[in-house]
Amino acid sequence: MIPVIIYDKCQCNPKKCTAKRMLKFNLGKEAKTLGAIPKGSIVLSPFSDKAMSPADIHAARKGLVVMDLTWTNIDEFPRLKTVEERALPYLLASNPINWGRPMELNSAEAVMAALYILGEKEQASEFLGRFNWAPEFMRLNGEMLEDYSKAKDSTEVVRIQNEYLEAIRGGSGPEEETD
């Protein structure tokens, strides 16, 4: 089991806040200060140059950290020197606020995806009964998550992501025939 750590900047509607809901259902523990985030843990960050991959499992065992703040305030994202930052690969949001938008996941979607990619599929499935959009998240992203979870490292996750993006753009990949 991966310890999920939630740092909540309290920027969203408390009734709709997935961070607060994760805490309520014991899907994570709160870090009340940045100093409470374990050294060497993994912080999910949209600014990281490295993608989350199964190779990150050892660092994730120290903690998987989600910084809960709104996308409109993303420039306030805390940067820490004592952690590993990882970005999630291409995924679609299924929450009611950002449904269908690529890469605009809420905190619970991000944690669920990271757990799945790390191979902690049983722990990720705990979100299915707690968030009404979670089954839709798996329907939209299940195939991609499964492929990402089979990658050996960040480079391979990015390669898989790029294959999906090329298919979405309708580009001619090596398996397509041309006249």
CSV table of N, CA, C and O in Angstrom, one decimal, residues 52-55 116-119 121 142-154 156-157 159-160 164:
chain,number,residue,atom,x,y,z
A,52,MET,N,5.5,9.9,-14.5
A,52,MET,CA,5.2,8.8,-13.5
A,52,MET,C,5.3,7.5,-14.2
A,52,MET,O,4.8,7.4,-15.3
A,53,SER,N,6.0,6.6,-13.6
A,53,SER,CA,6.2,5.2,-14.2
A,53,SER,C,6.2,4.2,-13.1
A,53,SER,O,6.5,4.5,-12.0
A,54,PRO,N,6.1,2.9,-13.5
A,54,PRO,CA,6.3,1.9,-12.5
A,54,PRO,C,7.6,1.9,-11.8
A,54,PRO,O,7.8,1.4,-10.7
A,55,ALA,N,8.6,2.5,-12.5
A,55,ALA,CA,10.0,2.5,-11.9
A,55,ALA,C,10.0,3.4,-10.6
A,55,ALA,O,11.0,3.4,-9.9
A,116,TYR,N,-2.5,3.5,-10.2
A,116,TYR,CA,-2.7,2.5,-11.2
A,116,TYR,C,-1.4,2.3,-12.0
A,116,TYR,O,-0.9,1.2,-12.2
A,117,ILE,N,-0.8,3.4,-12.4
A,117,ILE,CA,0.5,3.3,-13.1
A,117,ILE,C,1.6,2.7,-12.3
A,117,ILE,O,2.4,1.9,-12.8
A,118,LEU,N,1.6,2.9,-11.0
A,118,LEU,CA,2.6,2.3,-10.1
A,118,LEU,C,2.3,0.8,-9.9
A,118,LEU,O,3.1,0.1,-9.3
A,119,GLY,N,1.2,0.3,-10.4
A,119,GLY,CA,0.9,-1.1,-10.2
A,119,GLY,C,0.0,-1.4,-9.0
A,119,GLY,O,-0.2,-2.6,-8.7
A,121,LYS,N,-3.1,-1.3,-8.4
A,121,LYS,CA,-4.4,-1.3,-9.0
A,121,LYS,C,-5.5,-1.5,-8.0
A,121,LYS,O,-6.6,-0.9,-8.0
A,142,GLY,N,-8.8,3.7,-19.1
A,142,GLY,CA,-8.4,2.3,-18.7
A,142,GLY,C,-7.3,1.7,-19.6
A,142,GLY,O,-6.3,1.2,-19.1
A,143,GLU,N,-7.5,1.8,-20.9
A,143,GLU,CA,-6.5,1.2,-21.8
A,143,GLU,C,-5.1,2.0,-21.7
A,143,GLU,O,-4.1,1.3,-21.6
A,144,MET,N,-5.2,3.3,-21.6
A,144,MET,CA,-3.9,4.1,-21.5
A,144,MET,C,-3.3,3.7,-20.2
A,144,MET,O,-2.1,3.5,-20.1
A,145,LEU,N,-4.0,3.7,-19.1
A,145,LEU,CA,-3.5,3.4,-17.8
A,145,LEU,C,-2.8,2.0,-17.8
A,145,LEU,O,-1.7,1.9,-17.2
A,146,GLU,N,-3.5,1.1,-18.4
A,146,GLU,CA,-2.9,-0.3,-18.4
A,146,GLU,C,-1.6,-0.3,-19.2
A,146,GLU,O,-0.6,-0.9,-18.7
A,147,ASP,N,-1.6,0.4,-20.3
A,147,ASP,CA,-0.3,0.5,-21.1
A,147,ASP,C,0.8,1.2,-20.3
A,147,ASP,O,1.9,0.8,-20.3
A,148,TYR,N,0.4,2.3,-19.7
A,148,TYR,CA,1.4,3.1,-18.9
A,148,TYR,C,2.0,2.2,-17.7
A,148,TYR,O,3.1,2.3,-17.4
A,149,SER,N,1.1,1.4,-17.1
A,149,SER,CA,1.5,0.5,-16.0
A,149,SER,C,2.4,-0.6,-16.4
A,149,SER,O,3.1,-1.2,-15.6
A,150,LYS,N,2.5,-0.8,-17.7
A,150,LYS,CA,3.4,-1.9,-18.2
A,150,LYS,C,4.8,-1.3,-18.7
A,150,LYS,O,5.7,-2.1,-19.0
A,151,ALA,N,4.9,0.0,-18.7
A,151,ALA,CA,6.2,0.6,-19.1
A,151,ALA,C,7.3,0.3,-18.1
A,151,ALA,O,7.0,0.2,-16.9
A,152,LYS,N,8.5,0.3,-18.5
A,152,LYS,CA,9.6,0.1,-17.6
A,152,LYS,C,10.1,1.3,-16.9
A,152,LYS,O,10.6,1.3,-15.8
A,153,ASP,N,9.9,2.5,-17.6
A,153,ASP,CA,10.4,3.7,-17.0
A,153,ASP,C,9.7,4.9,-17.6
A,153,ASP,O,8.8,4.8,-18.5
A,154,SER,N,10.1,6.1,-17.2
A,154,SER,CA,9.5,7.4,-17.7
A,154,SER,C,9.6,7.5,-19.2
A,154,SER,O,8.7,8.0,-19.8
A,156,GLU,N,9.7,5.3,-21.5
A,156,GLU,CA,8.8,4.4,-22.2
A,156,GLU,C,7.3,4.9,-22.0
A,156,GLU,O,6.5,4.9,-22.9
A,157,VAL,N,7.0,5.5,-20.8
A,157,VAL,CA,5.7,6.1,-20.6
A,157,VAL,C,5.5,7.2,-21.6
A,157,VAL,O,4.4,7.3,-22.2
A,159,ARG,N,6.9,7.6,-24.5
A,159,ARG,CA,6.8,7.0,-25.8
A,159,ARG,C,5.4,6.5,-26.1
A,159,ARG,O,4.7,6.8,-27.1
A,160,ILE,N,4.8,5.8,-25.1
A,160,ILE,CA,3.4,5.3,-25.2
A,160,ILE,C,2.4,6.5,-25.3
A,160,ILE,O,1.5,6.5,-26.1
A,164,TYR,N,-0.3,7.5,-28.4
A,164,TYR,CA,-1.7,7.9,-28.2
A,164,TYR,C,-2.0,9.2,-28.8
A,164,TYR,O,-3.0,9.4,-29.5
